[in-house]
Amino acid sequence: MSAASTKWLRRLGWGLTLVWFDFRIGGFDFSPDVIGYLLAASALSEASSTYRTMRSARTLALLLAAGEIPGLILVQPGLLGNIEQYELIPLYAHIYIQAMQLLHLLLMLLICWGMDGIADKANERDLQGSIRVRRISYSVVGMGMQIFYPFIFNLEASVWVYMLIIGMSSSLFWIFSSSGWRSAFPMLSH
């Protein structure tokens, strides 16, 4: 792939990185997810002309960007940072959080299916296998989180801290498990 044809991949990566990281100081979010989803949607719109799955992902990214705006008002940022106060968050905010997490999971699966198609078209079987492993891993962890979410009220905060550390560590491991991006995406180094 040429540098011009991979530009959208870099934009997609930066957009999803902004969504993944939360930089909050005093309750103010310095990297709102809205910007990340809009950047991802912009990148996916370039790929949507060639890959149909990416068209659906672009639409979902735009929906998520629009859906994040009420989250700035509905969900009180001070409560989200304190695990011991989750029961103080209103029920409608929990439903909103669950719905947004499910839509984000679907977005990631659509992107993985689209990447799978790109790897198939480029005849990159190793890359395709790597994408499939990551898609399955992400969907198992994502669905596990959705199923386990209602039980957060019954756990002590110390248990949640360990679970969050394990979850973040496993996510980082799956992202970087192939000794760097160039080995995970060999078609980008051409």
Short mmCIF file of N, CA and C in Angstrom, two decimals:
data_model
loop_
_atom_site.label_atom_id
_atom_site.label_comp_id
_atom_site.label_asym_id
_atom_site.label_seq_id
_atom_site.Cartn_x
_atom_site.Cartn_y
_atom_site.Cartn_z
N MET A 1 0.84 -1.17 0.00
CA MET A 1 0.00 0.00 0.00
C MET A 1 0.89 1.24 0.00
N SER A 2 0.47 2.23 -0.71
CA SER A 2 1.24 3.47 -0.77
C SER A 2 0.97 4.32 0.46
N ALA A 3 1.82 5.32 0.67
CA ALA A 3 1.66 6.21 1.83
C ALA A 3 0.34 6.96 1.77
N ALA A 4 -0.08 7.33 0.56
CA ALA A 4 -1.35 8.06 0.41
C ALA A 4 -2.54 7.17 0.76
N SER A 5 -2.44 5.88 0.40
CA SER A 5 -3.57 4.99 0.67
C SER A 5 -3.63 4.55 2.13
N THR A 6 -2.56 4.74 2.88
CA THR A 6 -2.59 4.38 4.30
C THR A 6 -2.84 5.58 5.20
N LYS A 7 -2.98 6.76 4.62
CA LYS A 7 -3.22 7.97 5.41
C LYS A 7 -4.49 7.83 6.24
N TRP A 8 -5.53 7.23 5.67
CA TRP A 8 -6.77 7.07 6.39
C TRP A 8 -6.59 6.12 7.58
N LEU A 9 -5.67 5.15 7.47
CA LEU A 9 -5.42 4.25 8.59
C LEU A 9 -4.80 5.00 9.78
N ARG A 10 -3.89 5.91 9.48
CA ARG A 10 -3.29 6.71 10.56
C ARG A 10 -4.35 7.59 11.23
N ARG A 11 -5.21 8.20 10.43
CA ARG A 11 -6.27 9.04 10.99
C ARG A 11 -7.24 8.21 11.84
N LEU A 12 -7.54 7.01 11.36
CA LEU A 12 -8.40 6.10 12.12
C LEU A 12 -7.74 5.74 13.44
N GLY A 13 -6.47 5.44 13.41
CA GLY A 13 -5.74 5.11 14.63
C GLY A 13 -5.73 6.24 15.63
N TRP A 14 -5.48 7.46 15.15
CA TRP A 14 -5.49 8.62 16.05
C TRP A 14 -6.89 8.87 16.61
N GLY A 15 -7.91 8.72 15.78
CA GLY A 15 -9.27 8.92 16.26
C GLY A 15 -9.64 7.94 17.36
N LEU A 16 -9.32 6.66 17.15
CA LEU A 16 -9.64 5.65 18.16
C LEU A 16 -8.77 5.81 19.41
N THR A 17 -7.56 6.32 19.24
CA THR A 17 -6.71 6.60 20.40
C THR A 17 -7.33 7.70 21.26
N LEU A 18 -7.86 8.73 20.63
CA LEU A 18 -8.52 9.80 21.39
C LEU A 18 -9.74 9.28 22.14
N VAL A 19 -10.44 8.32 21.53
CA VAL A 19 -11.60 7.73 22.19
C VAL A 19 -11.15 6.88 23.38
N TRP A 20 -10.05 6.16 23.20
CA TRP A 20 -9.60 5.21 24.22
C TRP A 20 -9.07 5.91 25.46
N PHE A 21 -8.32 6.99 25.29
CA PHE A 21 -7.73 7.71 26.42
C PHE A 21 -8.64 8.84 26.86
N ASP A 22 -8.77 8.99 28.16
CA ASP A 22 -9.52 10.10 28.75
C ASP A 22 -8.55 10.98 29.52
N PHE A 23 -8.38 12.19 29.06
CA PHE A 23 -7.52 13.15 29.75
C PHE A 23 -8.42 14.16 30.44
N ARG A 24 -8.69 13.94 31.73
CA ARG A 24 -9.57 14.82 32.49
C ARG A 24 -8.78 15.52 33.59
N ILE A 25 -9.00 16.81 33.67
CA ILE A 25 -8.44 17.59 34.77
C ILE A 25 -9.57 18.42 35.34
N GLY A 26 -9.88 18.17 36.60
CA GLY A 26 -10.97 18.89 37.25
C GLY A 26 -12.32 18.65 36.60
N GLY A 27 -12.52 17.46 36.05
CA GLY A 27 -13.78 17.14 35.40
C GLY A 27 -13.87 17.58 33.96
N PHE A 28 -12.88 18.36 33.48
CA PHE A 28 -12.90 18.82 32.09
C PHE A 28 -12.14 17.83 31.22
N ASP A 29 -12.77 17.35 30.17
CA ASP A 29 -12.18 16.38 29.26
C ASP A 29 -11.40 17.10 28.17
N PHE A 30 -10.09 16.92 28.15
CA PHE A 30 -9.24 17.60 27.17
C PHE A 30 -9.23 16.88 25.82
N SER A 31 -9.68 15.65 25.79
CA SER A 31 -9.79 14.93 24.51
C SER A 31 -11.16 14.28 24.43
N PRO A 32 -12.20 15.07 24.16
CA PRO A 32 -13.54 14.50 24.13
C PRO A 32 -13.66 13.41 23.06
N ASP A 33 -14.43 12.39 23.41
CA ASP A 33 -14.63 11.28 22.48
C ASP A 33 -15.27 11.72 21.18
N VAL A 34 -16.01 12.82 21.22
CA VAL A 34 -16.66 13.34 20.00
C VAL A 34 -15.61 13.59 18.92
N ILE A 35 -14.49 14.21 19.30
CA ILE A 35 -13.43 14.51 18.33
C ILE A 35 -12.84 13.22 17.78
N GLY A 36 -12.61 12.25 18.66
CA GLY A 36 -12.06 10.97 18.22
C GLY A 36 -12.98 10.25 17.25
N TYR A 37 -14.28 10.22 17.56
CA TYR A 37 -15.22 9.55 16.66
C TYR A 37 -15.35 10.29 15.33
N LEU A 38 -15.30 11.62 15.36
CA LEU A 38 -15.36 12.37 14.10
C LEU A 38 -14.11 12.13 13.25
N LEU A 39 -12.96 12.03 13.89
CA LEU A 39 -11.72 11.73 13.17
C LEU A 39 -11.78 10.32 12.58
N ALA A 40 -12.30 9.37 13.34
CA ALA A 40 -12.46 8.00 12.85
C ALA A 40 -13.46 7.96 11.69
N ALA A 41 -14.57 8.69 11.82
CA ALA A 41 -15.57 8.72 10.74
C ALA A 41 -14.98 9.33 9.48
N SER A 42 -14.17 10.36 9.63
CA SER A 42 -13.51 10.97 8.48
C SER A 42 -12.60 9.97 7.78
N ALA A 43 -11.84 9.22 8.56
CA ALA A 43 -10.96 8.20 7.98
C ALA A 43 -11.76 7.09 7.31
N LEU A 44 -12.82 6.66 7.97
CA LEU A 44 -13.64 5.58 7.42
C LEU A 44 -14.38 6.01 6.16
N SER A 45 -14.66 7.30 6.02
CA SER A 45 -15.34 7.76 4.81
C SER A 45 -14.43 7.60 3.59
N GLU A 46 -13.11 7.73 3.78
CA GLU A 46 -12.19 7.50 2.67
C GLU A 46 -12.20 6.04 2.25
N ALA A 47 -12.28 5.14 3.23
CA ALA A 47 -12.26 3.71 2.93
C ALA A 47 -13.62 3.19 2.50
N SER A 48 -14.68 3.94 2.79
CA SER A 48 -16.03 3.44 2.51
C SER A 48 -16.33 3.34 1.03
N SER A 49 -15.62 4.08 0.20
CA SER A 49 -15.87 3.97 -1.24
C SER A 49 -15.37 2.64 -1.79
N THR A 50 -14.37 2.06 -1.13
CA THR A 50 -13.80 0.80 -1.59
C THR A 50 -14.35 -0.39 -0.82
N TYR A 51 -14.60 -0.22 0.47
CA TYR A 51 -15.00 -1.33 1.33
C TYR A 51 -16.34 -1.03 1.98
N ARG A 52 -17.35 -1.87 1.69
CA ARG A 52 -18.72 -1.63 2.16
C ARG A 52 -18.84 -1.66 3.68
N THR A 53 -18.10 -2.56 4.31
CA THR A 53 -18.18 -2.66 5.77
C THR A 53 -17.76 -1.36 6.43
N MET A 54 -16.80 -0.68 5.80
CA MET A 54 -16.32 0.59 6.36
C MET A 54 -17.39 1.68 6.27
N ARG A 55 -18.29 1.56 5.30
CA ARG A 55 -19.39 2.52 5.19
C ARG A 55 -20.31 2.41 6.41
N SER A 56 -20.60 1.18 6.80
CA SER A 56 -21.42 0.98 8.01
C SER A 56 -20.68 1.47 9.25
N ALA A 57 -19.37 1.23 9.30
CA ALA A 57 -18.57 1.68 10.44
C ALA A 57 -18.55 3.21 10.49
N ARG A 58 -18.46 3.87 9.34
CA ARG A 58 -18.46 5.33 9.30
C ARG A 58 -19.77 5.88 9.86
N THR A 59 -20.89 5.29 9.43
CA THR A 59 -22.20 5.73 9.91
C THR A 59 -22.29 5.54 11.43
N LEU A 60 -21.80 4.42 11.91
CA LEU A 60 -21.84 4.16 13.35
C LEU A 60 -20.92 5.12 14.11
N ALA A 61 -19.76 5.45 13.54
CA ALA A 61 -18.85 6.42 14.18
C ALA A 61 -19.52 7.79 14.29
N LEU A 62 -20.25 8.18 13.25
CA LEU A 62 -20.97 9.46 13.30
C LEU A 62 -22.08 9.42 14.35
N LEU A 63 -22.77 8.29 14.44
CA LEU A 63 -23.80 8.11 15.45
C LEU A 63 -23.20 8.18 16.86
N LEU A 64 -22.05 7.54 17.03
CA LEU A 64 -21.38 7.60 18.33
C LEU A 64 -20.92 9.01 18.67
N ALA A 65 -20.43 9.75 17.66
CA ALA A 65 -20.02 11.14 17.89
C ALA A 65 -21.21 11.97 18.36
N ALA A 66 -22.36 11.79 17.71
CA ALA A 66 -23.56 12.51 18.12
C ALA A 66 -24.03 12.04 19.50
N GLY A 67 -23.88 10.75 19.76
CA GLY A 67 -24.31 10.20 21.04
C GLY A 67 -23.43 10.61 22.21
N GLU A 68 -22.22 11.01 21.94
CA GLU A 68 -21.31 11.45 23.01
C GLU A 68 -21.67 12.82 23.55
N ILE A 69 -22.35 13.63 22.76
CA ILE A 69 -22.68 15.00 23.18
C ILE A 69 -23.58 14.99 24.42
N PRO A 70 -24.67 14.19 24.45
CA PRO A 70 -25.46 14.16 25.69
C PRO A 70 -24.67 13.61 26.88
N GLY A 71 -23.67 12.78 26.60
CA GLY A 71 -22.86 12.22 27.69
C GLY A 71 -22.07 13.27 28.44
N LEU A 72 -21.77 14.36 27.76
CA LEU A 72 -21.06 15.44 28.44
C LEU A 72 -21.95 16.09 29.49
N ILE A 73 -23.27 15.97 29.30
CA ILE A 73 -24.23 16.58 30.22
C ILE A 73 -24.81 15.54 31.19
N LEU A 74 -25.19 14.36 30.65
CA LEU A 74 -25.86 13.34 31.45
C LEU A 74 -24.98 12.70 32.51
N VAL A 75 -23.74 12.39 32.14
CA VAL A 75 -22.86 11.65 33.03
C VAL A 75 -21.97 12.63 33.76
N GLN A 76 -22.02 12.58 35.07
CA GLN A 76 -21.23 13.50 35.89
C GLN A 76 -19.80 12.97 35.99
N PRO A 77 -18.82 13.70 35.43
CA PRO A 77 -17.46 13.19 35.37
C PRO A 77 -16.83 12.90 36.72
N GLY A 78 -17.18 13.63 37.74
CA GLY A 78 -16.60 13.38 39.06
C GLY A 78 -16.98 12.02 39.61
N LEU A 79 -18.17 11.55 39.30
CA LEU A 79 -18.61 10.25 39.79
C LEU A 79 -17.94 9.12 39.03
N LEU A 80 -17.68 9.30 37.74
CA LEU A 80 -17.08 8.23 36.96
C LEU A 80 -15.66 7.92 37.42
N GLY A 81 -14.97 8.90 37.94
CA GLY A 81 -13.61 8.68 38.39
C GLY A 81 -13.51 7.98 39.73
N ASN A 82 -14.61 7.91 40.46
CA ASN A 82 -14.60 7.31 41.79
C ASN A 82 -15.44 6.04 41.77
N ILE A 83 -14.78 4.91 41.83
CA ILE A 83 -15.46 3.62 41.73
C ILE A 83 -16.44 3.43 42.88
N GLU A 84 -16.12 3.96 44.05
CA GLU A 84 -16.98 3.77 45.22
C GLU A 84 -18.30 4.52 45.10
N GLN A 85 -18.42 5.44 44.15
CA GLN A 85 -19.65 6.23 44.03
C GLN A 85 -20.48 5.84 42.80
N TYR A 86 -20.25 4.67 42.22
CA TYR A 86 -21.01 4.27 41.05
C TYR A 86 -22.50 4.17 41.33
N GLU A 87 -22.86 3.81 42.55
CA GLU A 87 -24.29 3.69 42.86
C GLU A 87 -24.98 5.04 42.90
N LEU A 88 -24.22 6.14 42.95
CA LEU A 88 -24.81 7.48 42.95
C LEU A 88 -25.17 7.96 41.54
N ILE A 89 -24.66 7.28 40.53
CA ILE A 89 -24.96 7.65 39.15
C ILE A 89 -26.40 7.23 38.85
N PRO A 90 -27.22 8.11 38.29
CA PRO A 90 -28.62 7.77 38.01
C PRO A 90 -28.74 6.60 37.01
N LEU A 91 -29.86 5.90 37.09
CA LEU A 91 -30.08 4.73 36.24
C LEU A 91 -30.01 5.09 34.76
N TYR A 92 -30.58 6.23 34.35
CA TYR A 92 -30.55 6.60 32.94
C TYR A 92 -29.12 6.77 32.44
N ALA A 93 -28.21 7.23 33.31
CA ALA A 93 -26.81 7.38 32.91
C ALA A 93 -26.16 6.01 32.73
N HIS A 94 -26.52 5.05 33.57
CA HIS A 94 -25.98 3.69 33.40
C HIS A 94 -26.47 3.08 32.09
N ILE A 95 -27.74 3.29 31.78
CA ILE A 95 -28.29 2.77 30.52
C ILE A 95 -27.59 3.43 29.34
N TYR A 96 -27.38 4.72 29.43
CA TYR A 96 -26.66 5.45 28.38
C TYR A 96 -25.24 4.90 28.21
N ILE A 97 -24.53 4.70 29.32
CA ILE A 97 -23.17 4.18 29.27
C ILE A 97 -23.15 2.80 28.62
N GLN A 98 -24.07 1.93 29.01
CA GLN A 98 -24.15 0.59 28.43
C GLN A 98 -24.42 0.63 26.93
N ALA A 99 -25.36 1.48 26.52
CA ALA A 99 -25.69 1.59 25.09
C ALA A 99 -24.49 2.09 24.29
N MET A 100 -23.80 3.09 24.81
CA MET A 100 -22.63 3.62 24.10
C MET A 100 -21.52 2.58 24.03
N GLN A 101 -21.34 1.80 25.09
CA GLN A 101 -20.32 0.75 25.06
C GLN A 101 -20.67 -0.34 24.04
N LEU A 102 -21.93 -0.69 23.95
CA LEU A 102 -22.35 -1.68 22.95
C LEU A 102 -22.14 -1.16 21.53
N LEU A 103 -22.48 0.10 21.29
CA LEU A 103 -22.27 0.68 19.97
C LEU A 103 -20.78 0.76 19.63
N HIS A 104 -19.96 1.08 20.62
CA HIS A 104 -18.52 1.13 20.39
C HIS A 104 -17.98 -0.27 20.07
N LEU A 105 -18.47 -1.28 20.77
CA LEU A 105 -18.07 -2.66 20.48
C LEU A 105 -18.45 -3.03 19.05
N LEU A 106 -19.65 -2.67 18.63
CA LEU A 106 -20.08 -2.94 17.26
C LEU A 106 -19.20 -2.20 16.25
N LEU A 107 -18.84 -0.96 16.55
CA LEU A 107 -17.95 -0.19 15.67
C LEU A 107 -16.62 -0.91 15.50
N MET A 108 -16.05 -1.36 16.60
CA MET A 108 -14.76 -2.04 16.52
C MET A 108 -14.87 -3.34 15.73
N LEU A 109 -15.96 -4.06 15.90
CA LEU A 109 -16.14 -5.30 15.13
C LEU A 109 -16.29 -5.00 13.65
N LEU A 110 -17.03 -3.95 13.30
CA LEU A 110 -17.16 -3.57 11.89
C LEU A 110 -15.81 -3.17 11.29
N ILE A 111 -15.01 -2.44 12.06
CA ILE A 111 -13.68 -2.05 11.57
C ILE A 111 -12.82 -3.30 11.38
N CYS A 112 -12.88 -4.23 12.32
CA CYS A 112 -12.11 -5.47 12.17
C CYS A 112 -12.56 -6.27 10.96
N TRP A 113 -13.88 -6.34 10.71
CA TRP A 113 -14.36 -7.05 9.53
C TRP A 113 -13.88 -6.35 8.25
N GLY A 114 -13.89 -5.03 8.27
CA GLY A 114 -13.38 -4.28 7.12
C GLY A 114 -11.90 -4.51 6.90
N MET A 115 -11.12 -4.50 7.98
CA MET A 115 -9.68 -4.76 7.89
C MET A 115 -9.42 -6.19 7.41
N ASP A 116 -10.26 -7.11 7.85
CA ASP A 116 -10.16 -8.50 7.38
C ASP A 116 -10.33 -8.55 5.87
N GLY A 117 -11.30 -7.80 5.35
CA GLY A 117 -11.51 -7.75 3.90
C GLY A 117 -10.34 -7.12 3.17
N ILE A 118 -9.73 -6.09 3.77
CA ILE A 118 -8.57 -5.45 3.16
C ILE A 118 -7.41 -6.44 3.10
N ALA A 119 -7.18 -7.16 4.19
CA ALA A 119 -6.10 -8.15 4.23
C ALA A 119 -6.35 -9.28 3.24
N ASP A 120 -7.62 -9.68 3.11
CA ASP A 120 -7.97 -10.73 2.15
C ASP A 120 -7.70 -10.28 0.73
N LYS A 121 -8.09 -9.05 0.43
CA LYS A 121 -7.88 -8.50 -0.91
C LYS A 121 -6.38 -8.37 -1.24
N ALA A 122 -5.57 -8.06 -0.21
CA ALA A 122 -4.12 -7.93 -0.40
C ALA A 122 -3.41 -9.28 -0.31
N ASN A 123 -4.18 -10.35 -0.07
CA ASN A 123 -3.65 -11.70 0.04
C ASN A 123 -2.62 -11.81 1.18
N GLU A 124 -2.90 -11.15 2.28
CA GLU A 124 -2.03 -11.15 3.47
C GLU A 124 -2.65 -12.07 4.52
N ARG A 125 -2.35 -13.36 4.45
CA ARG A 125 -2.97 -14.34 5.34
C ARG A 125 -2.53 -14.18 6.80
N ASP A 126 -1.25 -13.84 7.02
CA ASP A 126 -0.79 -13.64 8.40
C ASP A 126 -1.50 -12.46 9.04
N LEU A 127 -1.61 -11.38 8.30
CA LEU A 127 -2.31 -10.20 8.80
C LEU A 127 -3.78 -10.52 9.06
N GLN A 128 -4.37 -11.27 8.16
CA GLN A 128 -5.78 -11.63 8.31
C GLN A 128 -5.99 -12.46 9.58
N GLY A 129 -5.07 -13.40 9.83
CA GLY A 129 -5.15 -14.20 11.05
C GLY A 129 -5.02 -13.34 12.30
N SER A 130 -4.10 -12.38 12.26
CA SER A 130 -3.90 -11.47 13.38
C SER A 130 -5.15 -10.63 13.63
N ILE A 131 -5.75 -10.15 12.57
CA ILE A 131 -6.97 -9.35 12.70
C ILE A 131 -8.10 -10.18 13.31
N ARG A 132 -8.22 -11.42 12.87
CA ARG A 132 -9.28 -12.28 13.39
C ARG A 132 -9.09 -12.59 14.87
N VAL A 133 -7.84 -12.84 15.28
CA VAL A 133 -7.57 -13.10 16.69
C VAL A 133 -7.94 -11.87 17.52
N ARG A 134 -7.56 -10.71 17.06
CA ARG A 134 -7.87 -9.48 17.80
C ARG A 134 -9.37 -9.21 17.82
N ARG A 135 -10.05 -9.48 16.72
CA ARG A 135 -11.50 -9.27 16.68
C ARG A 135 -12.20 -10.19 17.68
N ILE A 136 -11.81 -11.45 17.70
CA ILE A 136 -12.43 -12.40 18.63
C ILE A 136 -12.11 -12.02 20.07
N SER A 137 -10.84 -11.68 20.32
CA SER A 137 -10.44 -11.29 21.68
C SER A 137 -11.21 -10.06 22.14
N TYR A 138 -11.29 -9.06 21.29
CA TYR A 138 -11.98 -7.83 21.65
C TYR A 138 -13.47 -8.09 21.90
N SER A 139 -14.07 -8.94 21.08
CA SER A 139 -15.50 -9.20 21.26
C SER A 139 -15.75 -10.00 22.54
N VAL A 140 -14.86 -10.94 22.88
CA VAL A 140 -15.04 -11.71 24.11
C VAL A 140 -14.90 -10.79 25.33
N VAL A 141 -13.85 -9.96 25.34
CA VAL A 141 -13.65 -9.05 26.46
C VAL A 141 -14.79 -8.02 26.52
N GLY A 142 -15.18 -7.47 25.37
CA GLY A 142 -16.25 -6.47 25.33
C GLY A 142 -17.58 -7.02 25.81
N MET A 143 -17.93 -8.21 25.35
CA MET A 143 -19.19 -8.80 25.80
C MET A 143 -19.11 -9.19 27.27
N GLY A 144 -17.94 -9.65 27.70
CA GLY A 144 -17.76 -9.96 29.12
C GLY A 144 -17.98 -8.73 29.99
N MET A 145 -17.47 -7.59 29.53
CA MET A 145 -17.67 -6.34 30.27
C MET A 145 -19.14 -5.96 30.30
N GLN A 146 -19.85 -6.17 29.20
CA GLN A 146 -21.27 -5.84 29.16
C GLN A 146 -22.07 -6.72 30.11
N ILE A 147 -21.72 -7.99 30.14
CA ILE A 147 -22.44 -8.92 31.01
C ILE A 147 -22.12 -8.63 32.48
N PHE A 148 -20.87 -8.26 32.76
CA PHE A 148 -20.43 -8.06 34.13
C PHE A 148 -20.81 -6.69 34.68
N TYR A 149 -21.14 -5.74 33.83
CA TYR A 149 -21.41 -4.36 34.26
C TYR A 149 -22.44 -4.24 35.38
N PRO A 150 -23.58 -4.95 35.32
CA PRO A 150 -24.57 -4.80 36.40
C PRO A 150 -24.07 -5.23 37.78
N PHE A 151 -23.00 -6.01 37.82
CA PHE A 151 -22.51 -6.52 39.09
C PHE A 151 -21.52 -5.58 39.77
N ILE A 152 -21.24 -4.43 39.16
CA ILE A 152 -20.24 -3.53 39.76
C ILE A 152 -20.69 -2.98 41.11
N PHE A 153 -21.97 -2.98 41.34
CA PHE A 153 -22.47 -2.45 42.61
C PHE A 153 -22.18 -3.40 43.77
N ASN A 154 -21.94 -4.67 43.47
CA ASN A 154 -21.74 -5.68 44.50
C ASN A 154 -20.28 -5.93 44.83
N LEU A 155 -19.36 -5.31 44.12
CA LEU A 155 -17.94 -5.54 44.35
C LEU A 155 -17.33 -4.40 45.15
N GLU A 156 -16.31 -4.73 45.90
CA GLU A 156 -15.57 -3.70 46.62
C GLU A 156 -14.69 -2.95 45.63
N ALA A 157 -14.37 -1.72 45.96
CA ALA A 157 -13.56 -0.88 45.07
C ALA A 157 -12.19 -1.48 44.81
N SER A 158 -11.61 -2.15 45.80
CA SER A 158 -10.27 -2.71 45.61
C SER A 158 -10.28 -3.80 44.54
N VAL A 159 -11.35 -4.57 44.45
CA VAL A 159 -11.46 -5.60 43.42
C VAL A 159 -11.52 -4.94 42.05
N TRP A 160 -12.26 -3.84 41.94
CA TRP A 160 -12.39 -3.15 40.66
C TRP A 160 -11.07 -2.55 40.19
N VAL A 161 -10.27 -2.07 41.12
CA VAL A 161 -8.98 -1.51 40.74
C VAL A 161 -8.13 -2.59 40.08
N TYR A 162 -8.09 -3.77 40.69
CA TYR A 162 -7.31 -4.87 40.10
C TYR A 162 -7.88 -5.30 38.76
N MET A 163 -9.21 -5.34 38.66
CA MET A 163 -9.83 -5.74 37.39
C MET A 163 -9.54 -4.72 36.30
N LEU A 164 -9.56 -3.44 36.63
CA LEU A 164 -9.24 -2.40 35.65
C LEU A 164 -7.79 -2.51 35.19
N ILE A 165 -6.88 -2.76 36.11
CA ILE A 165 -5.47 -2.90 35.75
C ILE A 165 -5.28 -4.11 34.84
N ILE A 166 -5.91 -5.23 35.17
CA ILE A 166 -5.80 -6.42 34.33
C ILE A 166 -6.42 -6.17 32.96
N GLY A 167 -7.57 -5.51 32.92
CA GLY A 167 -8.22 -5.21 31.64
C GLY A 167 -7.39 -4.30 30.76
N MET A 168 -6.84 -3.24 31.33
CA MET A 168 -6.00 -2.32 30.55
C MET A 168 -4.74 -3.03 30.07
N SER A 169 -4.13 -3.83 30.94
CA SER A 169 -2.91 -4.55 30.56
C SER A 169 -3.18 -5.54 29.43
N SER A 170 -4.29 -6.26 29.52
CA SER A 170 -4.61 -7.22 28.46
C SER A 170 -4.94 -6.51 27.16
N SER A 171 -5.60 -5.36 27.24
CA SER A 171 -5.89 -4.59 26.02
C SER A 171 -4.59 -4.14 25.36
N LEU A 172 -3.67 -3.61 26.16
CA LEU A 172 -2.39 -3.18 25.60
C LEU A 172 -1.60 -4.37 25.04
N PHE A 173 -1.68 -5.52 25.70
CA PHE A 173 -1.00 -6.71 25.20
C PHE A 173 -1.55 -7.11 23.84
N TRP A 174 -2.88 -7.10 23.68
CA TRP A 174 -3.47 -7.49 22.40
C TRP A 174 -3.14 -6.49 21.31
N ILE A 175 -3.06 -5.23 21.67
CA ILE A 175 -2.74 -4.22 20.67
C ILE A 175 -1.31 -4.38 20.18
N PHE A 176 -0.38 -4.59 21.10
CA PHE A 176 1.04 -4.60 20.75
C PHE A 176 1.67 -5.99 20.77
N SER A 177 0.88 -7.04 20.69
CA SER A 177 1.42 -8.39 20.83
C SER A 177 2.31 -8.83 19.68
N SER A 178 2.30 -8.16 18.57
CA SER A 178 3.06 -8.60 17.40
C SER A 178 4.33 -7.79 17.19
N SER A 179 5.09 -7.58 18.23
CA SER A 179 6.38 -6.86 18.18
C SER A 179 6.34 -5.62 17.30
N GLY A 180 5.38 -4.81 17.52
CA GLY A 180 5.31 -3.52 16.82
C GLY A 180 4.33 -3.51 15.67
N TRP A 181 3.94 -2.30 15.28
CA TRP A 181 2.93 -2.11 14.23
C TRP A 181 3.42 -2.58 12.88
N ARG A 182 4.69 -2.40 12.56
CA ARG A 182 5.18 -2.77 11.23
C ARG A 182 5.11 -4.27 11.02
N SER A 183 5.35 -5.06 12.07
CA SER A 183 5.25 -6.51 11.89
C SER A 183 3.79 -6.95 11.91
N ALA A 184 2.93 -6.21 12.62
CA ALA A 184 1.51 -6.55 12.64
C ALA A 184 0.83 -6.19 11.33
N PHE A 185 1.33 -5.13 10.68
CA PHE A 185 0.77 -4.69 9.41
C PHE A 185 1.88 -4.63 8.36
N PRO A 186 2.35 -5.80 7.89
CA PRO A 186 3.47 -5.80 6.94
C PRO A 186 3.15 -5.08 5.64
N MET A 187 1.89 -5.01 5.27
CA MET A 187 1.55 -4.34 4.01
C MET A 187 1.76 -2.84 4.10
N LEU A 188 1.87 -2.28 5.32
CA LEU A 188 2.11 -0.85 5.46
C LEU A 188 3.56 -0.48 5.21
N SER A 189 4.47 -1.44 5.29
CA SER A 189 5.89 -1.13 5.14
C SER A 189 6.33 -1.16 3.68
N HIS A 190 5.44 -1.45 2.76
CA HIS A 190 5.80 -1.47 1.33
C HIS A 190 5.76 -0.08 0.75
#
